[in-house]
CSV table of C-alpha atoms and ligand atoms in Angstrom, one decimal:
chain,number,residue,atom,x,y,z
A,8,UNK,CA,-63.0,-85.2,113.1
A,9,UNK,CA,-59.6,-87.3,113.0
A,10,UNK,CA,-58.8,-89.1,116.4
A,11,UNK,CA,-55.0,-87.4,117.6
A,12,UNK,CA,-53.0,-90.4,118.0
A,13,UNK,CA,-52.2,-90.6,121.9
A,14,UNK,CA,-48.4,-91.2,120.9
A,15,UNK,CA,-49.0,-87.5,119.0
A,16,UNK,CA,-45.9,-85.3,121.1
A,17,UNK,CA,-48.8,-82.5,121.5
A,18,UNK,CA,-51.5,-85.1,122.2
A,19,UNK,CA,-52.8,-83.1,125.6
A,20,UNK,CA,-52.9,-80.0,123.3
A,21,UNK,CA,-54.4,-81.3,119.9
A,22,UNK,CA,-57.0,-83.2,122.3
A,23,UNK,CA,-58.0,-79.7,124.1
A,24,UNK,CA,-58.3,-78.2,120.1
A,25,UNK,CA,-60.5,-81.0,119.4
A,26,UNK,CA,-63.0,-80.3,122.1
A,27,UNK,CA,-63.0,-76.4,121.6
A,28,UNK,CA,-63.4,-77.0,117.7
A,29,UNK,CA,-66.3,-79.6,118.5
A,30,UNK,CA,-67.7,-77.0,121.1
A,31,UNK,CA,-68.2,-74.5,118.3
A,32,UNK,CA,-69.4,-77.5,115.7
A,33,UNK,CA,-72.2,-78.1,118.5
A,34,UNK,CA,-72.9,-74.3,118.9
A,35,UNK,CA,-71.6,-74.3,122.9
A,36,UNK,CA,-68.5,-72.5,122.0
A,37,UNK,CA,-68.8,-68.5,120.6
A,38,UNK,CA,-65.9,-68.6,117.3
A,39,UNK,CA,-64.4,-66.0,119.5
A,40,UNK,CA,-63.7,-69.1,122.0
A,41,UNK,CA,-61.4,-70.1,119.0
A,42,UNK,CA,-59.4,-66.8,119.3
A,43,UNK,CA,-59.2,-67.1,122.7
A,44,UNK,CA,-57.6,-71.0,123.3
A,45,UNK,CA,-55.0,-69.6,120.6
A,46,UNK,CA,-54.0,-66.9,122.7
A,47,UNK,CA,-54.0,-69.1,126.0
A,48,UNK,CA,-51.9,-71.8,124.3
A,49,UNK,CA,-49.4,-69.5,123.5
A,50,UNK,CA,-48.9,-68.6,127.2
A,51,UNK,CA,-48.9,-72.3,128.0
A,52,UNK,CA,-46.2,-72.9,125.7
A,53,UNK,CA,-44.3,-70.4,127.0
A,54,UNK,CA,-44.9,-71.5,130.5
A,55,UNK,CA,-43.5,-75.3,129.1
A,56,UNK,CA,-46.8,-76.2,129.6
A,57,UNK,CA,-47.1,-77.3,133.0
A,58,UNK,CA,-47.9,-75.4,136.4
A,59,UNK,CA,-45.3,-72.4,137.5
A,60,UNK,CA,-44.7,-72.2,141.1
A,61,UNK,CA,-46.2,-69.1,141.8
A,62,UNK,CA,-49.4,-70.8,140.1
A,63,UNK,CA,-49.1,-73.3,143.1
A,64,UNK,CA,-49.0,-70.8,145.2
A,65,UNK,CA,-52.3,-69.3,143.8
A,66,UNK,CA,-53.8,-72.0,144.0
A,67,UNK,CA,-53.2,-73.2,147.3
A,68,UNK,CA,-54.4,-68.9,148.2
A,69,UNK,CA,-57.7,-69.4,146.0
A,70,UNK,CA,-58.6,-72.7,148.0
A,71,UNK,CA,-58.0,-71.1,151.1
A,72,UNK,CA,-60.4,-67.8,149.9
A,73,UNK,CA,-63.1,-70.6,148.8
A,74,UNK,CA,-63.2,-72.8,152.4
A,75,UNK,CA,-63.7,-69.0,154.0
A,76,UNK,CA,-66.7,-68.0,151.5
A,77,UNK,CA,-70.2,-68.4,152.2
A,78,UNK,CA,-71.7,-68.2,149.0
A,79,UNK,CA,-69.4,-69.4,146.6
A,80,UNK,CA,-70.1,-69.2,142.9
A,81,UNK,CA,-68.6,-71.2,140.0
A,82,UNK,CA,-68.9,-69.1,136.6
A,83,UNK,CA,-69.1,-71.0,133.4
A,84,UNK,CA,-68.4,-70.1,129.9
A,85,UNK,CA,-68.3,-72.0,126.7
A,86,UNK,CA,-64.9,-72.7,126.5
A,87,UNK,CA,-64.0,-73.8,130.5
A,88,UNK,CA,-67.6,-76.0,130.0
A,89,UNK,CA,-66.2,-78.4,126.8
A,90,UNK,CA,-62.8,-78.2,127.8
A,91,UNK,CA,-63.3,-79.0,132.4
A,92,UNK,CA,-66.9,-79.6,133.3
A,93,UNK,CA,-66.7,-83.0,135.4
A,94,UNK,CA,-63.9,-81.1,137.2
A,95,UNK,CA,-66.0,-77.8,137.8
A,96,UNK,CA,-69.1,-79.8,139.0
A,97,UNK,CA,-66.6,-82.0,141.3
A,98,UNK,CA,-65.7,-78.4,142.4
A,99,UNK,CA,-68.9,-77.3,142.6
A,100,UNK,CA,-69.9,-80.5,144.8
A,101,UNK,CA,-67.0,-80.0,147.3
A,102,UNK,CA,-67.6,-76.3,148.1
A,103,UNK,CA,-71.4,-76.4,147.7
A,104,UNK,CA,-71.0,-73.6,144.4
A,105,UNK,CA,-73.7,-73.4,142.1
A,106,UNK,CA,-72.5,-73.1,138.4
A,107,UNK,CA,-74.0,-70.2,136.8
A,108,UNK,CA,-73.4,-70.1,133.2
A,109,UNK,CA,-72.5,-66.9,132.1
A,110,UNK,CA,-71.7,-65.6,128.4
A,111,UNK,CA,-70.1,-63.4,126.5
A,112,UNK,CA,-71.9,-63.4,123.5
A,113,UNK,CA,-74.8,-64.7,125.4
A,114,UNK,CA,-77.6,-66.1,122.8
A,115,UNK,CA,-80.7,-68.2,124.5
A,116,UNK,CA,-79.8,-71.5,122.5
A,117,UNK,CA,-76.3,-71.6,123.5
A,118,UNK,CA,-77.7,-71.0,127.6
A,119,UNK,CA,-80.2,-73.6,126.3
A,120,UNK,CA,-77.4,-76.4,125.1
A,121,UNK,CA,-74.4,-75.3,128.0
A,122,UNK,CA,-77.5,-76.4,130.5
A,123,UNK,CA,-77.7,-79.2,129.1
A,124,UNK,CA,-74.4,-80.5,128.8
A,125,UNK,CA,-73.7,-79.9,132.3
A,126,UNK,CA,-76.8,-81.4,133.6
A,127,UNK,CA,-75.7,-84.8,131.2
A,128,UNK,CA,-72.9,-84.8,132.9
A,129,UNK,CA,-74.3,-85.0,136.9
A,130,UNK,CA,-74.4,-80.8,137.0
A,131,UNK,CA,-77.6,-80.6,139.3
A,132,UNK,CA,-77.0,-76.6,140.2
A,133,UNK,CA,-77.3,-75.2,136.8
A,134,UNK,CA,-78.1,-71.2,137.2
A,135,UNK,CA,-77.9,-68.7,134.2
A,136,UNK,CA,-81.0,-69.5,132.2
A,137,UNK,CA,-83.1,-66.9,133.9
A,138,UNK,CA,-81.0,-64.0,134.8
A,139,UNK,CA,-83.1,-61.8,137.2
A,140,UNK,CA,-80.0,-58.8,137.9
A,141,UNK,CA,-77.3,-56.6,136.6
A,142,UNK,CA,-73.9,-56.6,136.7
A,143,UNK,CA,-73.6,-52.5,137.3
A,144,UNK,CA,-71.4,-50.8,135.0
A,145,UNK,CA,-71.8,-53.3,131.9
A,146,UNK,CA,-74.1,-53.0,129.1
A,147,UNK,CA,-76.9,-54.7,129.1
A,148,UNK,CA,-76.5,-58.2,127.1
A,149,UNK,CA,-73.4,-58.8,129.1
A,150,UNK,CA,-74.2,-57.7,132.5
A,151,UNK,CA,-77.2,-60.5,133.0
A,152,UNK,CA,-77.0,-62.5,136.2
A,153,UNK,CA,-78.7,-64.1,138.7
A,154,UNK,CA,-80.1,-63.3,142.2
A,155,UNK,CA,-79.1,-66.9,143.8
A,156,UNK,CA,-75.9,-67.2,142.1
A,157,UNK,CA,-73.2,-64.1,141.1
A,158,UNK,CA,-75.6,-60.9,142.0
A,159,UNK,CA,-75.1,-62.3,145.6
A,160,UNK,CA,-72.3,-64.3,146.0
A,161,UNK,CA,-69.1,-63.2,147.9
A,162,UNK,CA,-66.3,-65.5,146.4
A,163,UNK,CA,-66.9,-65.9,142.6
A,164,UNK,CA,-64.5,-68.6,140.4
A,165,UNK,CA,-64.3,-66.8,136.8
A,166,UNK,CA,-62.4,-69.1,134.3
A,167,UNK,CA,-61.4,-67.4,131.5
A,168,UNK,CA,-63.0,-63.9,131.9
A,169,UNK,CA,-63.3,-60.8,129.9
A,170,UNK,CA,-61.7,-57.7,131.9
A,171,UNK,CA,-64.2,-55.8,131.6
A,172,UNK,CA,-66.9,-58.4,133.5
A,173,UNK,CA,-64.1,-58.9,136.0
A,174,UNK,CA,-63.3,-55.8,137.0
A,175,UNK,CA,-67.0,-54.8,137.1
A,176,UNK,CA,-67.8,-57.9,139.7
A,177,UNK,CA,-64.9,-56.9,141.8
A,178,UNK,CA,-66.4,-53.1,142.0
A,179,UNK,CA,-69.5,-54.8,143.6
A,180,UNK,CA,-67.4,-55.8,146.2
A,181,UNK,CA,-66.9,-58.9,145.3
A,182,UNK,CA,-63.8,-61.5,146.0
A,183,UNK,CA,-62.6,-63.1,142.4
A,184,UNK,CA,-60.5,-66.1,141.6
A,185,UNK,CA,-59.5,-65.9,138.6
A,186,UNK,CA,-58.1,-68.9,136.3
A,187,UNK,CA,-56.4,-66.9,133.1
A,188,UNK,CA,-53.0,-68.3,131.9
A,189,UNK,CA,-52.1,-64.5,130.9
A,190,UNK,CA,-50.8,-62.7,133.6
A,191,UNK,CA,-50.8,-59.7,132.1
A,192,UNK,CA,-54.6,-59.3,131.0
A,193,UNK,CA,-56.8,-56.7,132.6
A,194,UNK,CA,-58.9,-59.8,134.6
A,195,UNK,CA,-55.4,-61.4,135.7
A,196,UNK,CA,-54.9,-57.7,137.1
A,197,UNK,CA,-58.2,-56.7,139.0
A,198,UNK,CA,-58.7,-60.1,140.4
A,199,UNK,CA,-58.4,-60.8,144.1
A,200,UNK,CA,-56.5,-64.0,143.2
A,201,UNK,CA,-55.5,-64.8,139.6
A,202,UNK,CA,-54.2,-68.6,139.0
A,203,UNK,CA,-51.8,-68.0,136.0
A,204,UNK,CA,-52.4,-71.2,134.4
A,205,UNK,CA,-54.0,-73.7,132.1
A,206,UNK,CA,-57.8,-74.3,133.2
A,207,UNK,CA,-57.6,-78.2,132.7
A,208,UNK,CA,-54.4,-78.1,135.2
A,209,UNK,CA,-55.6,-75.3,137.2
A,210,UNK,CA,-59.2,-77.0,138.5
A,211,UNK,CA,-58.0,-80.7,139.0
A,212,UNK,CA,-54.6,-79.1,141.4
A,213,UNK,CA,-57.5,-76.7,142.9
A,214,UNK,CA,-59.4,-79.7,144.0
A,215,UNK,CA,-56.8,-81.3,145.4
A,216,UNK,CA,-55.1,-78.4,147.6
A,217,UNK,CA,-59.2,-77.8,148.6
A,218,UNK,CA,-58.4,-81.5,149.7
A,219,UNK,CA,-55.2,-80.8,151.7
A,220,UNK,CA,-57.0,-77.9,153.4
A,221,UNK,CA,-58.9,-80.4,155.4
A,222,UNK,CA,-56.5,-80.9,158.4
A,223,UNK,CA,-55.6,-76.8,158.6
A,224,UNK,CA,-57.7,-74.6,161.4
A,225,UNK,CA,-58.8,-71.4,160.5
A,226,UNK,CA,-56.1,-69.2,162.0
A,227,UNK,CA,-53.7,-71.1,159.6
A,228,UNK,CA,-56.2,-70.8,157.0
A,229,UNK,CA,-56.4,-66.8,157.5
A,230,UNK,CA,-52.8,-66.7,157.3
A,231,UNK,CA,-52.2,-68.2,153.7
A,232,UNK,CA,-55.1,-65.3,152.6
A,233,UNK,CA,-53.3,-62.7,154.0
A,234,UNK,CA,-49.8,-63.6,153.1
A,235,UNK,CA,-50.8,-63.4,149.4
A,236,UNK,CA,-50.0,-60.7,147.0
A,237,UNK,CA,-51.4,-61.0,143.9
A,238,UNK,CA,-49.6,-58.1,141.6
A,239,UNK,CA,-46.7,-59.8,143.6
A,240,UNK,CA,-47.5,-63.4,142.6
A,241,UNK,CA,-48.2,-61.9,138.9
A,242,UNK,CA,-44.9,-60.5,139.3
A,243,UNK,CA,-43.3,-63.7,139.9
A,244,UNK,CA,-45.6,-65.7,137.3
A,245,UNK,CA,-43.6,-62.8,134.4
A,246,UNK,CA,-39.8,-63.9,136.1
A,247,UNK,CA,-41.1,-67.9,136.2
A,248,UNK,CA,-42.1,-67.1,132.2
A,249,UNK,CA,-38.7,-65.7,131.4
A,250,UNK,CA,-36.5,-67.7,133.2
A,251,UNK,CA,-37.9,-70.6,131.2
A,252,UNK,CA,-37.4,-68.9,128.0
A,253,UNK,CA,-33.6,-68.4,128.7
B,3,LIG,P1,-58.8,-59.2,129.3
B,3,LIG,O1,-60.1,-59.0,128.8
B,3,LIG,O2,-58.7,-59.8,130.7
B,3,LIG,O3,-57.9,-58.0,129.2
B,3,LIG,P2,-58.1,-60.6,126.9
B,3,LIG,O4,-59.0,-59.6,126.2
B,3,LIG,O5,-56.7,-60.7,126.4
B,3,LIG,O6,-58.0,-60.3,128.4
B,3,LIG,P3,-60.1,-62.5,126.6
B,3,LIG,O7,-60.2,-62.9,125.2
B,3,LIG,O8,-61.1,-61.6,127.2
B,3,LIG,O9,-58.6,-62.0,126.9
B,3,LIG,O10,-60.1,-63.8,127.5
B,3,LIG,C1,-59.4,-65.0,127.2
B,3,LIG,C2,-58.3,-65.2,128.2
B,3,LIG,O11,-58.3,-66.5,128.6
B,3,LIG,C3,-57.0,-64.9,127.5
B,3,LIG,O12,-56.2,-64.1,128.3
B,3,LIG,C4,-56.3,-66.3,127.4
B,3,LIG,O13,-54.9,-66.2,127.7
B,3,LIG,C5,-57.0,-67.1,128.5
B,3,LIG,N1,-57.2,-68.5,128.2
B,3,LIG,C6,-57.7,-69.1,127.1
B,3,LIG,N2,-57.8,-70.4,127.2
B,3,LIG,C7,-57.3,-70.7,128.4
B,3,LIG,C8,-57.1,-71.9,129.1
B,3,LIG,N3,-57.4,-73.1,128.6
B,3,LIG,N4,-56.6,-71.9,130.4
B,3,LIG,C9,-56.2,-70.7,130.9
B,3,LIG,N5,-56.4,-69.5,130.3
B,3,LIG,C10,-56.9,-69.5,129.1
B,4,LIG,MG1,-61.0,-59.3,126.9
Protein backbone atom coordinates (compact mmCIF):
# COMPACT_ATOMS: atom_id res chain seq x y z
CA UNK A 1 0.00 0.00 0.00
CA UNK A 2 1.41 3.56 -0.89
CA UNK A 3 2.91 5.41 2.28
CA UNK A 4 0.51 9.03 2.65
CA UNK A 5 3.08 11.58 2.61
CA UNK A 6 2.93 13.20 6.27
CA UNK A 7 2.89 16.80 4.48
CA UNK A 8 -0.56 15.08 2.78
CA UNK A 9 -3.39 18.07 4.18
CA UNK A 10 -5.55 14.91 5.11
CA UNK A 11 -2.61 12.95 6.41
CA UNK A 12 -4.43 11.98 9.99
CA UNK A 13 -7.31 10.82 7.83
CA UNK A 14 -5.69 8.96 4.75
CA UNK A 15 -3.40 7.32 7.67
CA UNK A 16 -6.74 6.07 9.67
CA UNK A 17 -8.06 4.65 5.78
CA UNK A 18 -4.82 2.89 5.60
CA UNK A 19 -5.13 0.97 8.80
CA UNK A 20 -9.02 0.13 8.33
CA UNK A 21 -8.17 -0.95 4.56
CA UNK A 22 -5.12 -3.12 6.00
CA UNK A 23 -7.56 -4.36 8.86
CA UNK A 24 -9.75 -5.89 6.22
CA UNK A 25 -6.54 -7.08 3.95
CA UNK A 26 -5.47 -9.02 7.23
CA UNK A 27 -9.08 -10.38 7.78
CA UNK A 28 -9.54 -8.22 11.44
CA UNK A 29 -11.80 -5.77 9.91
CA UNK A 30 -15.66 -7.11 8.55
CA UNK A 31 -15.90 -5.01 4.79
CA UNK A 32 -18.85 -3.66 6.60
CA UNK A 33 -15.98 -1.82 8.86
CA UNK A 34 -15.32 -0.10 5.47
CA UNK A 35 -19.01 1.31 5.36
CA UNK A 36 -18.88 2.24 8.62
CA UNK A 37 -15.34 4.64 8.83
CA UNK A 38 -17.05 6.31 5.65
CA UNK A 39 -19.99 7.21 7.52
CA UNK A 40 -17.93 8.36 10.69
CA UNK A 41 -15.59 10.50 8.61
CA UNK A 42 -18.31 12.30 7.22
CA UNK A 43 -19.48 13.40 10.75
CA UNK A 44 -15.80 14.20 11.54
CA UNK A 45 -15.63 16.50 8.76
CA UNK A 46 -18.52 18.13 9.62
CA UNK A 47 -17.47 18.48 13.15
CA UNK A 48 -13.88 20.24 11.45
CA UNK A 49 -12.49 17.28 12.62
CA UNK A 50 -11.46 17.96 16.00
CA UNK A 51 -13.32 17.56 19.56
CA UNK A 52 -16.79 19.69 20.06
CA UNK A 53 -17.16 20.96 23.42
CA UNK A 54 -20.00 19.11 24.45
CA UNK A 55 -17.66 16.06 23.43
CA UNK A 56 -15.34 17.40 26.32
CA UNK A 57 -17.90 17.51 28.42
CA UNK A 58 -18.73 13.76 27.75
CA UNK A 59 -15.78 12.83 28.19
CA UNK A 60 -14.91 14.38 31.34
CA UNK A 61 -18.88 12.59 32.48
CA UNK A 62 -17.74 9.01 31.06
CA UNK A 63 -14.37 9.24 33.14
CA UNK A 64 -16.24 10.13 36.11
CA UNK A 65 -18.92 7.02 35.37
CA UNK A 66 -15.67 4.69 34.86
CA UNK A 67 -13.64 5.78 38.41
CA UNK A 68 -17.33 4.91 40.08
CA UNK A 69 -17.68 1.27 38.36
CA UNK A 70 -16.67 -1.80 39.74
CA UNK A 71 -16.42 -3.98 37.00
CA UNK A 72 -15.65 -2.07 34.12
CA UNK A 73 -15.57 -3.57 30.65
CA UNK A 74 -13.73 -2.32 27.52
CA UNK A 75 -15.65 -3.76 24.27
CA UNK A 76 -13.57 -4.26 21.18
CA UNK A 77 -14.51 -4.51 17.62
CA UNK A 78 -12.52 -4.70 14.41
CA UNK A 79 -12.41 -1.37 13.56
CA UNK A 80 -11.69 0.58 17.22
CA UNK A 81 -8.81 -2.62 17.46
CA UNK A 82 -6.63 -1.48 14.10
CA UNK A 83 -7.43 1.94 14.37
CA UNK A 84 -6.73 2.60 18.93
CA UNK A 85 -5.55 -0.54 20.52
CA UNK A 86 -2.33 0.68 22.53
CA UNK A 87 -4.78 3.46 23.70
CA UNK A 88 -7.66 0.96 24.77
CA UNK A 89 -5.14 -1.44 26.56
CA UNK A 90 -3.57 1.86 28.26
CA UNK A 91 -7.30 2.27 29.22
CA UNK A 92 -7.74 -0.97 30.12
CA UNK A 93 -4.57 -0.86 32.45
CA UNK A 94 -5.68 2.41 34.29
CA UNK A 95 -9.22 1.32 35.15
CA UNK A 96 -8.39 -2.42 35.55
CA UNK A 97 -11.13 -3.26 32.32
CA UNK A 98 -10.70 -6.39 30.68
CA UNK A 99 -11.09 -6.01 26.79
CA UNK A 100 -13.64 -8.37 25.51
CA UNK A 101 -13.67 -8.61 21.88
CA UNK A 102 -17.00 -8.51 20.63
CA UNK A 103 -18.23 -8.80 16.89
CA UNK A 104 -20.61 -8.07 14.61
CA UNK A 105 -20.15 -10.44 12.13
CA UNK A 106 -18.48 -12.57 14.57
CA UNK A 107 -16.44 -15.53 12.61
CA UNK A 108 -13.90 -17.76 14.97
CA UNK A 109 -10.70 -16.72 12.77
CA UNK A 110 -11.29 -13.10 12.98
CA UNK A 111 -11.83 -13.76 17.34
CA UNK A 112 -8.72 -15.86 16.61
CA UNK A 113 -6.42 -12.95 14.81
CA UNK A 114 -8.20 -9.67 17.03
CA UNK A 115 -6.64 -11.94 20.15
CA UNK A 116 -3.80 -11.90 18.79
CA UNK A 117 -3.16 -8.53 17.76
CA UNK A 118 -3.99 -7.19 21.00
CA UNK A 119 -1.95 -9.60 23.00
CA UNK A 120 1.21 -8.42 20.39
CA UNK A 121 0.71 -5.39 21.41
CA UNK A 122 0.99 -5.86 25.68
CA UNK A 123 -3.14 -6.75 25.77
CA UNK A 124 -2.84 -9.41 28.70
CA UNK A 125 -6.93 -9.33 29.46
CA UNK A 126 -8.12 -10.61 26.22
CA UNK A 127 -11.88 -12.07 26.75
CA UNK A 128 -14.33 -12.93 23.79
CA UNK A 129 -12.86 -16.24 22.59
CA UNK A 130 -15.08 -18.33 24.61
CA UNK A 131 -18.38 -16.69 25.07
CA UNK A 132 -20.19 -18.64 27.88
CA UNK A 133 -23.71 -16.06 27.92
CA UNK A 134 -26.38 -14.11 26.03
CA UNK A 135 -27.04 -10.83 25.45
CA UNK A 136 -31.04 -11.23 25.97
CA UNK A 137 -33.09 -9.91 23.26
CA UNK A 138 -30.45 -10.43 20.34
CA UNK A 139 -30.25 -13.28 18.11
CA UNK A 140 -27.98 -15.67 18.70
CA UNK A 141 -24.62 -15.08 16.66
CA UNK A 142 -24.64 -11.57 17.94
CA UNK A 143 -25.65 -11.80 21.38
CA UNK A 144 -22.41 -14.04 22.51
CA UNK A 145 -20.60 -12.80 25.63
CA UNK A 146 -18.78 -13.64 28.38
CA UNK A 147 -19.44 -14.42 32.15
CA UNK A 148 -16.15 -12.41 33.49
CA UNK A 149 -16.46 -9.66 31.10
CA UNK A 150 -19.89 -7.89 29.58
CA UNK A 151 -22.65 -10.55 30.99
CA UNK A 152 -21.50 -9.10 34.43
CA UNK A 153 -20.07 -5.88 34.16
CA UNK A 154 -21.82 -2.68 35.32
CA UNK A 155 -19.97 0.13 33.31
CA UNK A 156 -19.38 -1.15 29.71
CA UNK A 157 -17.08 1.20 27.02
CA UNK A 158 -18.74 0.28 23.50
CA UNK A 159 -16.74 2.03 20.56
CA UNK A 160 -18.49 2.07 17.64
CA UNK A 161 -21.60 -0.04 18.41
CA UNK A 162 -24.59 -1.34 16.57
CA UNK A 163 -27.99 0.07 18.09
CA UNK A 164 -29.41 -2.79 18.35
CA UNK A 165 -26.41 -4.50 20.79
CA UNK A 166 -26.46 -1.15 22.61
CA UNK A 167 -29.72 -0.77 23.46
CA UNK A 168 -30.03 -4.48 24.40
CA UNK A 169 -26.93 -4.17 27.09
CA UNK A 170 -28.49 -1.06 28.48
CA UNK A 171 -32.01 -3.20 29.06
CA UNK A 172 -29.77 -5.52 31.29
CA UNK A 173 -29.32 -2.73 33.35
CA UNK A 174 -26.29 -1.91 32.30
CA UNK A 175 -24.35 1.68 32.36
CA UNK A 176 -22.93 2.41 28.60
CA UNK A 177 -20.25 4.82 27.29
CA UNK A 178 -20.56 5.11 24.16
CA UNK A 179 -17.84 6.52 21.60
CA UNK A 180 -20.00 7.14 18.19
CA UNK A 181 -19.20 10.40 16.22
CA UNK A 182 -22.97 10.27 15.07
CA UNK A 183 -25.08 11.80 17.46
CA UNK A 184 -27.99 10.90 16.02
CA UNK A 185 -27.64 6.98 15.72
CA UNK A 186 -29.85 4.66 17.78
CA UNK A 187 -26.50 3.64 20.14
CA UNK A 188 -25.65 7.54 20.54
CA UNK A 189 -29.37 7.63 21.78
CA UNK A 190 -29.80 4.68 24.31
CA UNK A 191 -26.47 5.19 25.79
CA UNK A 192 -25.98 6.35 29.31
CA UNK A 193 -23.14 8.61 28.05
CA UNK A 194 -22.45 8.98 24.33
CA UNK A 195 -18.93 10.81 23.46
CA UNK A 196 -19.84 12.30 19.96
CA UNK A 197 -16.49 12.05 18.56
CA UNK A 198 -13.71 10.49 16.60
CA UNK A 199 -12.45 7.18 18.56
CA UNK A 200 -8.60 7.96 18.03
CA UNK A 201 -9.39 11.51 19.72
CA UNK A 202 -12.01 10.29 21.92
CA UNK A 203 -9.68 7.45 23.98
CA UNK A 204 -6.30 9.43 24.19
CA UNK A 205 -8.63 12.82 25.87
CA UNK A 206 -10.50 9.99 27.94
CA UNK A 207 -7.19 8.97 29.37
CA UNK A 208 -6.24 12.01 30.25
CA UNK A 209 -9.47 13.51 32.03
CA UNK A 210 -9.32 9.70 33.91
CA UNK A 211 -5.90 11.41 34.78
CA UNK A 212 -7.20 14.84 36.05
CA UNK A 213 -9.76 12.91 38.10
CA UNK A 214 -7.01 11.92 40.39
CA UNK A 215 -7.17 14.93 42.82
CA UNK A 216 -11.35 15.11 42.87
CA UNK A 217 -13.22 13.31 46.06
CA UNK A 218 -16.11 11.47 45.41
CA UNK A 219 -18.82 13.90 46.26
CA UNK A 220 -17.30 16.06 43.44
CA UNK A 221 -17.06 13.03 41.42
CA UNK A 222 -21.00 12.18 42.01
CA UNK A 223 -21.71 15.60 41.07
CA UNK A 224 -20.19 15.70 37.37
CA UNK A 225 -22.52 12.19 36.91
CA UNK A 226 -25.38 13.73 37.90
CA UNK A 227 -25.14 17.06 36.26
CA UNK A 228 -25.01 15.25 32.90
CA UNK A 229 -27.71 15.06 30.35
CA UNK A 230 -27.10 13.08 27.64
CA UNK A 231 -30.17 13.80 25.03
CA UNK A 232 -29.14 17.25 26.40
CA UNK A 233 -25.34 17.04 25.54
CA UNK A 234 -26.58 15.28 22.02
CA UNK A 235 -28.53 18.24 21.74
CA UNK A 236 -25.78 20.54 22.00
CA UNK A 237 -23.24 18.10 19.91
CA UNK A 238 -26.35 18.94 16.71
CA UNK A 239 -26.02 23.07 17.54
CA UNK A 240 -21.88 22.59 17.90
CA UNK A 241 -22.38 20.66 14.23
CA UNK A 242 -24.36 23.46 12.73
CA UNK A 243 -22.83 26.37 14.00
CA UNK A 244 -19.64 25.10 12.37
CA UNK A 245 -21.34 24.66 9.07
CA UNK A 246 -22.45 28.33 8.96
P1 LIG B 1 -26.96 2.59 14.97
O1 LIG B 1 -26.84 1.13 14.73
O2 LIG B 1 -26.44 3.00 16.31
O3 LIG B 1 -28.30 3.19 14.70
P2 LIG B 1 -25.63 3.01 12.46
O4 LIG B 1 -26.34 1.80 11.98
O5 LIG B 1 -25.75 4.29 11.72
O6 LIG B 1 -25.97 3.31 13.97
P3 LIG B 1 -23.32 1.36 12.60
O7 LIG B 1 -22.89 1.06 11.23
O8 LIG B 1 -24.10 0.38 13.37
O9 LIG B 1 -24.07 2.74 12.58
O10 LIG B 1 -22.08 1.75 13.49
C1 LIG B 1 -21.07 2.58 13.04
C2 LIG B 1 -21.12 3.92 13.74
O11 LIG B 1 -19.82 4.25 14.17
C3 LIG B 1 -21.58 5.02 12.81
O12 LIG B 1 -22.60 5.78 13.45
C4 LIG B 1 -20.35 5.91 12.58
O13 LIG B 1 -20.69 7.26 12.55
C5 LIG B 1 -19.50 5.59 13.79
N1 LIG B 1 -18.04 5.62 13.55
C6 LIG B 1 -17.35 4.98 12.57
N2 LIG B 1 -16.03 5.20 12.66
C7 LIG B 1 -15.86 6.00 13.75
C8 LIG B 1 -14.72 6.56 14.39
N3 LIG B 1 -13.48 6.34 13.94
N4 LIG B 1 -14.92 7.31 15.51
C9 LIG B 1 -16.16 7.52 15.99
N5 LIG B 1 -17.28 7.01 15.44
C10 LIG B 1 -17.15 6.27 14.33
MG1 LIG C 1 -26.32 -0.05 13.11
Amino acid sequence: MMAVPKSHPRYESLKKRELIIKGVKEGLVAEAGLIAHGRGEAFDYLMGERTLPSGHRASLAAAALLVTAKHPVISVNGNTAVLAAEDLILLSEMIGAPLEINLFYRTEERIAGLTKYLEERGANNVLGANPDKQIPGIDHARSLCCDEGIFSADVILVPLEDGDRAKALVDMGKKTIVIDINPMSRSSRTATITIADELTRAIPLLIQNLEGLKDKNEADIMKMLADFDNLDNLKRTEQEISENLS
